[in-house]
PDB file of C-alpha atoms in Angstrom:
ATOM      1  CA  UNK A1480     -26.646  34.233 -43.759  1.00 85.00           C
ATOM      2  CA  UNK A1481     -27.460  31.002 -41.638  1.00 90.00           C
ATOM      3  CA  UNK A1482     -30.535  28.640 -41.137  1.00 90.00           C
ATOM      4  CA  UNK A1483     -31.341  26.420 -38.175  1.00 91.00           C
ATOM      5  CA  UNK A1484     -34.066  24.225 -37.221  1.00 88.00           C
ATOM      6  CA  UNK A1485     -36.897  26.364 -36.933  1.00 93.00           C
ATOM      7  CA  UNK A1486     -35.390  29.472 -37.854  1.00 96.00           C
ATOM      8  CA  UNK A1487     -32.785  31.961 -39.900  1.00 97.00           C
ATOM      9  CA  UNK A1488     -30.447  34.744 -39.398  1.00 98.00           C
ATOM     10  CA  UNK A1489     -29.286  37.167 -41.350  1.00 98.00           C
ATOM     11  CA  UNK A1490     -25.957  39.432 -40.691  1.00 98.00           C
ATOM     12  CA  UNK A1491     -26.496  43.089 -42.472  1.00 98.00           C
ATOM     13  CA  UNK A1492     -23.718  45.594 -44.334  1.00 97.00           C
ATOM     14  CA  UNK A1493     -24.989  47.897 -40.981  1.00 97.00           C
ATOM     15  CA  UNK A1494     -23.653  44.517 -38.827  1.00 98.00           C
ATOM     16  CA  UNK A1495     -27.482  44.364 -37.076  1.00 98.00           C
ATOM     17  CA  UNK A1496     -28.278  41.085 -36.975  1.00 98.00           C
ATOM     18  CA  UNK A1497     -32.225  40.567 -38.561  1.00 98.00           C
ATOM     19  CA  UNK A1498     -33.954  36.687 -37.918  1.00 97.00           C
ATOM     20  CA  UNK A1499     -37.627  34.840 -39.264  1.00 97.00           C
ATOM     21  CA  UNK A1500     -39.049  32.179 -38.065  1.00 96.00           C
ATOM     22  CA  UNK A1501     -39.883  30.021 -35.286  1.00 95.00           C
ATOM     23  CA  UNK A1502     -39.224  31.914 -32.148  1.00 95.00           C
ATOM     24  CA  UNK A1503     -40.975  30.266 -28.966  1.00 94.00           C
ATOM     25  CA  UNK A1504     -37.709  30.411 -27.075  1.00 95.00           C
ATOM     26  CA  UNK A1505     -36.620  33.525 -27.854  1.00 95.00           C
ATOM     27  CA  UNK A1506     -34.509  32.596 -30.686  1.00 97.00           C
ATOM     28  CA  UNK A1507     -34.988  36.048 -32.641  1.00 96.00           C
ATOM     29  CA  UNK A1508     -35.053  37.138 -29.037  1.00 95.00           C
ATOM     30  CA  UNK A1509     -38.128  39.626 -27.731  1.00 90.00           C
ATOM     31  CA  UNK A1510     -41.870  37.422 -26.779  1.00 87.00           C
ATOM     32  CA  UNK A1511     -42.349  34.092 -28.181  1.00 84.00           C
ATOM     33  CA  UNK A1512     -44.439  34.982 -31.508  1.00 86.00           C
ATOM     34  CA  UNK A1513     -43.299  33.900 -34.956  1.00 85.00           C
ATOM     35  CA  UNK A1514     -41.889  36.054 -37.052  1.00 88.00           C
ATOM     36  CA  UNK A1515     -42.821  35.818 -40.686  1.00 90.00           C
ATOM     37  CA  UNK A1516     -40.800  38.453 -41.881  1.00 93.00           C
ATOM     38  CA  UNK A1517     -36.904  39.450 -41.051  1.00 96.00           C
ATOM     39  CA  UNK A1518     -37.190  40.988 -37.968  1.00 96.00           C
ATOM     40  CA  UNK A1519     -34.024  42.278 -35.737  1.00 97.00           C
ATOM     41  CA  UNK A1520     -32.824  40.271 -33.040  1.00 97.00           C
ATOM     42  CA  UNK A1521     -31.654  42.122 -30.138  1.00 96.00           C
ATOM     43  CA  UNK A1522     -29.306  42.431 -26.991  1.00 97.00           C
ATOM     44  CA  UNK A1523     -25.588  43.635 -28.814  1.00 97.00           C
ATOM     45  CA  UNK A1524     -24.351  46.299 -26.671  1.00 97.00           C
ATOM     46  CA  UNK A1525     -24.602  49.495 -28.149  1.00 96.00           C
ATOM     47  CA  UNK A1526     -21.756  50.428 -30.507  1.00 97.00           C
ATOM     48  CA  UNK A1527     -21.264  46.652 -31.094  1.00 98.00           C
ATOM     49  CA  UNK A1528     -21.404  45.098 -34.947  1.00 98.00           C
ATOM     50  CA  UNK A1529     -22.190  41.654 -35.283  1.00 98.00           C
ATOM     51  CA  UNK A1530     -19.656  40.061 -37.867  1.00 98.00           C
ATOM     52  CA  UNK A1531     -21.370  36.679 -38.372  1.00 98.00           C
ATOM     53  CA  UNK A1532     -24.475  34.574 -36.688  1.00 98.00           C
ATOM     54  CA  UNK A1533     -25.032  30.920 -36.778  1.00 98.00           C
ATOM     55  CA  UNK A1534     -28.387  29.421 -36.210  1.00 97.00           C
ATOM     56  CA  UNK A1535     -29.056  26.056 -34.214  1.00 97.00           C
ATOM     57  CA  UNK A1536     -32.236  23.996 -34.087  1.00 96.00           C
ATOM     58  CA  UNK A1537     -33.892  26.300 -30.967  1.00 97.00           C
ATOM     59  CA  UNK A1538     -30.735  29.206 -30.389  1.00 98.00           C
ATOM     60  CA  UNK A1539     -29.391  31.844 -32.029  1.00 98.00           C
ATOM     61  CA  UNK A1540     -25.148  32.609 -31.724  1.00 98.00           C
ATOM     62  CA  UNK A1541     -23.536  36.229 -33.356  1.00 98.00           C
ATOM     63  CA  UNK A1542     -19.871  36.927 -33.359  1.00 98.00           C
ATOM     64  CA  UNK A1543     -19.332  40.874 -32.768  1.00 98.00           C
ATOM     65  CA  UNK A1544     -16.416  42.824 -34.275  1.00 98.00           C
ATOM     66  CA  UNK A1545     -15.148  42.536 -30.741  1.00 98.00           C
ATOM     67  CA  UNK A1546     -14.076  39.070 -30.726  1.00 98.00           C
ATOM     68  CA  UNK A1547     -16.957  38.532 -28.492  1.00 98.00           C
ATOM     69  CA  UNK A1548     -19.677  35.982 -28.721  1.00 98.00           C
ATOM     70  CA  UNK A1549     -23.399  36.861 -28.079  1.00 98.00           C
ATOM     71  CA  UNK A1550     -26.711  33.850 -27.686  1.00 98.00           C
ATOM     72  CA  UNK A1551     -30.381  34.042 -27.659  1.00 98.00           C
ATOM     73  CA  UNK A1552     -32.944  31.440 -27.421  1.00 97.00           C
ATOM     74  CA  UNK A1553     -33.153  27.579 -25.634  1.00 97.00           C
ATOM     75  CA  UNK A1554     -30.570  26.595 -23.007  1.00 98.00           C
ATOM     76  CA  UNK A1555     -31.685  24.106 -22.106  1.00 95.00           C
ATOM     77  CA  UNK A1556     -28.211  21.993 -21.994  1.00 97.00           C
ATOM     78  CA  UNK A1557     -26.023  24.855 -21.756  1.00 98.00           C
ATOM     79  CA  UNK A1558     -25.369  25.701 -24.853  1.00 98.00           C
ATOM     80  CA  UNK A1559     -25.425  29.274 -23.971  1.00 98.00           C
ATOM     81  CA  UNK A1560     -23.727  29.138 -21.457  1.00 98.00           C
ATOM     82  CA  UNK A1561     -24.972  29.234 -18.290  1.00 96.00           C
ATOM     83  CA  UNK A1562     -28.721  28.051 -17.046  1.00 96.00           C
ATOM     84  CA  UNK A1563     -31.706  29.811 -18.327  1.00 95.00           C
ATOM     85  CA  UNK A1564     -33.109  30.482 -21.538  1.00 95.00           C
ATOM     86  CA  UNK A1565     -32.330  33.755 -23.544  1.00 96.00           C
ATOM     87  CA  UNK A1566     -34.385  35.963 -24.567  1.00 96.00           C
ATOM     88  CA  UNK A1567     -31.614  38.830 -25.618  1.00 96.00           C
ATOM     89  CA  UNK A1568     -28.660  37.908 -27.113  1.00 98.00           C
ATOM     90  CA  UNK A1569     -26.253  37.668 -23.651  1.00 98.00           C
ATOM     91  CA  UNK A1570     -22.459  37.133 -23.598  1.00 98.00           C
ATOM     92  CA  UNK A1571     -21.074  33.726 -23.779  1.00 98.00           C
ATOM     93  CA  UNK A1572     -19.122  32.595 -21.291  1.00 98.00           C
ATOM     94  CA  UNK A1573     -15.990  30.558 -20.956  1.00 98.00           C
ATOM     95  CA  UNK A1574     -13.410  32.267 -23.308  1.00 98.00           C
ATOM     96  CA  UNK A1575      -9.684  32.659 -21.620  1.00 98.00           C
ATOM     97  CA  UNK A1576      -8.327  36.157 -21.355  1.00 97.00           C
ATOM     98  CA  UNK A1577      -7.116  37.845 -24.281  1.00 98.00           C
ATOM     99  CA  UNK A1578      -8.667  35.085 -26.607  1.00 98.00           C
ATOM    100  CA  UNK A1579     -11.349  35.969 -29.280  1.00 98.00           C
ATOM    101  CA  UNK A1580     -13.930  34.518 -31.514  1.00 98.00           C
ATOM    102  CA  UNK A1581     -13.580  34.610 -35.002  1.00 98.00           C
ATOM    103  CA  UNK A1582     -16.529  32.690 -36.179  1.00 98.00           C
ATOM    104  CA  UNK A1583     -19.267  30.362 -34.256  1.00 98.00           C
ATOM    105  CA  UNK A1584     -21.360  27.459 -35.562  1.00 98.00           C
ATOM    106  CA  UNK A1585     -24.579  25.863 -33.889  1.00 98.00           C
ATOM    107  CA  UNK A1586     -25.634  22.091 -34.117  1.00 97.00           C
ATOM    108  CA  UNK A1587     -28.819  21.339 -32.225  1.00 96.00           C
ATOM    109  CA  UNK A1588     -28.202  22.009 -28.954  1.00 97.00           C
ATOM    110  CA  UNK A1589     -24.449  22.965 -28.905  1.00 98.00           C
ATOM    111  CA  UNK A1590     -22.564  25.823 -29.817  1.00 98.00           C
ATOM    112  CA  UNK A1591     -18.667  25.770 -30.973  1.00 98.00           C
ATOM    113  CA  UNK A1592     -16.584  28.998 -30.982  1.00 98.00           C
ATOM    114  CA  UNK A1593     -13.188  29.192 -33.384  1.00 98.00           C
ATOM    115  CA  UNK A1594     -10.838  31.437 -31.403  1.00 98.00           C
ATOM    116  CA  UNK A1595      -7.757  33.139 -32.464  1.00 98.00           C
ATOM    117  CA  UNK A1596      -5.724  31.243 -30.494  1.00 98.00           C
ATOM    118  CA  UNK A1597      -6.206  27.737 -33.473  1.00 97.00           C
ATOM    119  CA  UNK A1598      -9.025  26.348 -30.775  1.00 98.00           C
ATOM    120  CA  UNK A1599     -12.458  25.442 -30.697  1.00 98.00           C
ATOM    121  CA  UNK A1600     -14.304  25.493 -27.465  1.00 98.00           C
ATOM    122  CA  UNK A1601     -17.981  24.375 -27.408  1.00 98.00           C
ATOM    123  CA  UNK A1602     -21.171  24.554 -24.954  1.00 98.00           C
ATOM    124  CA  UNK A1603     -24.302  22.332 -24.368  1.00 98.00           C
ATOM    125  CA  UNK A1604     -25.179  18.540 -25.255  1.00 97.00           C
ATOM    126  CA  UNK A1605     -22.141  16.605 -25.157  1.00 97.00           C
ATOM    127  CA  UNK A1606     -24.376  13.166 -24.747  1.00 96.00           C
ATOM    128  CA  UNK A1607     -22.035  11.462 -27.739  1.00 96.00           C
ATOM    129  CA  UNK A1608     -18.818  13.546 -27.352  1.00 96.00           C
ATOM    130  CA  UNK A1609     -19.738  16.193 -29.988  1.00 97.00           C
ATOM    131  CA  UNK A1610     -17.980  18.656 -27.655  1.00 97.00           C
ATOM    132  CA  UNK A1611     -14.969  15.570 -26.809  1.00 96.00           C
ATOM    133  CA  UNK A1612     -14.364  14.459 -23.686  1.00 92.00           C
ATOM    134  CA  UNK A1613     -16.947  12.620 -21.096  1.00 91.00           C
ATOM    135  CA  UNK A1614     -20.421  12.858 -22.212  1.00 89.00           C
ATOM    136  CA  UNK A1615     -22.034  15.837 -19.545  1.00 94.00           C
ATOM    137  CA  UNK A1616     -23.012  18.828 -20.607  1.00 95.00           C
ATOM    138  CA  UNK A1617     -21.003  21.577 -20.455  1.00 97.00           C
ATOM    139  CA  UNK A1618     -22.086  25.239 -19.217  1.00 97.00           C
ATOM    140  CA  UNK A1619     -19.047  26.931 -20.049  1.00 98.00           C
ATOM    141  CA  UNK A1620     -17.393  27.578 -23.632  1.00 98.00           C
ATOM    142  CA  UNK A1621     -14.058  24.933 -23.323  1.00 98.00           C
ATOM    143  CA  UNK A1622     -11.241  23.875 -25.463  1.00 98.00           C
ATOM    144  CA  UNK A1623     -12.396  20.611 -27.650  1.00 98.00           C
ATOM    145  CA  UNK A1624      -9.563  18.201 -27.581  1.00 96.00           C
ATOM    146  CA  UNK A1625      -8.131  15.737 -30.463  1.00 94.00           C
ATOM    147  CA  UNK A1626      -6.280  18.584 -32.512  1.00 93.00           C
ATOM    148  CA  UNK A1627      -2.419  17.057 -33.654  1.00 92.00           C
ATOM    149  CA  UNK A1628       0.610  19.756 -31.894  1.00 92.00           C
ATOM    150  CA  UNK A1629       0.591  22.788 -33.884  1.00 93.00           C
ATOM    151  CA  UNK A1630      -2.355  22.254 -36.167  1.00 95.00           C
ATOM    152  CA  UNK A1631      -4.674  25.458 -35.931  1.00 97.00           C
ATOM    153  CA  UNK A1632      -8.697  25.132 -36.546  1.00 97.00           C
ATOM    154  CA  UNK A1633      -9.668  27.640 -39.355  1.00 97.00           C
ATOM    155  CA  UNK A1634     -13.441  26.854 -39.130  1.00 97.00           C
ATOM    156  CA  UNK A1635     -16.383  24.783 -37.583  1.00 98.00           C
ATOM    157  CA  UNK A1636     -19.098  22.975 -38.171  1.00 97.00           C
ATOM    158  CA  UNK A1637     -22.281  21.601 -35.576  1.00 96.00           C
ATOM    159  CA  UNK A1638     -24.807  18.822 -36.758  1.00 95.00           C
ATOM    160  CA  UNK A1639     -27.484  17.276 -34.848  1.00 94.00           C
ATOM    161  CA  UNK A1640     -25.215  15.012 -32.566  1.00 94.00           C
ATOM    162  CA  UNK A1641     -21.590  15.955 -33.896  1.00 96.00           C
ATOM    163  CA  UNK A1642     -19.126  18.957 -34.543  1.00 97.00           C
ATOM    164  CA  UNK A1643     -17.055  18.566 -37.399  1.00 96.00           C
ATOM    165  CA  UNK A1644     -13.829  20.918 -37.650  1.00 96.00           C
ATOM    166  CA  UNK A1645     -11.883  21.983 -40.027  1.00 95.00           C
ATOM    167  CA  UNK A1646      -8.210  22.468 -39.656  1.00 95.00           C
ATOM    168  CA  UNK A1647      -4.943  23.813 -41.681  1.00 93.00           C
ATOM    169  CA  UNK A1648      -2.899  21.146 -41.789  1.00 83.00           C
ATOM    170  CA  UNK A1649      -3.124  17.796 -43.783  1.00 62.00           C
ATOM    171  CA  UNK A1650      -1.293  15.387 -42.432  1.00 57.00           C
ATOM    172  CA  UNK A1651       0.029  12.262 -44.318  1.00 54.00           C
ATOM    173  CA  UNK A1652      -1.049   9.692 -41.867  1.00 55.00           C
ATOM    174  CA  UNK A1653      -4.663  10.700 -41.527  1.00 52.00           C
ATOM    175  CA  UNK A1654      -6.068   6.875 -41.958  1.00 54.00           C
ATOM    176  CA  UNK A1655      -7.613   7.090 -45.752  1.00 49.00           C
ATOM    177  CA  UNK A1656      -6.746  10.296 -46.910  1.00 49.00           C
ATOM    178  CA  UNK A1657      -6.642  10.431 -50.761  1.00 44.00           C
ATOM    179  CA  UNK A1658      -3.039  11.116 -51.815  1.00 44.00           C
ATOM    180  CA  UNK A1659      -2.022  13.732 -54.019  1.00 41.00           C
TER     181      UNK A1659
END
């Protein structure tokens, strides 16, 4: 389950995603009406099941069992890749060929995808560097920079204007790290 700014998502055992709350930007798919009870989030290809879901402020992300990521809702700054608002689950672009998503996180207006290559890819708002690099929006999934060589990302989280990455290695040279 995941809670966003105005809506919530749940992945059922059968691999379908349900949501409730605000749908003003299509973050729950379909018409802009508010959903006061859990409703099916539509758009996954036939035979594809959801592995996990993440709710942002006005957008939703679904990681499929195929390793692809789909999104719906507000895309005003490219958080779902490309341009234009999405009212059905649409595949995000930018993961390199052969790379599969293992999880996703949604910030206010940015999306994060943890991939099986140990990297985190992001799209959307980067005004405060939440996707690393220059402070320009990213309209395709782009690898975040900054993890030391040999360190793999295992999880990510997105906030209002920041991103966090959990890595598989803790190094002694990290300033302020607690000694065991």
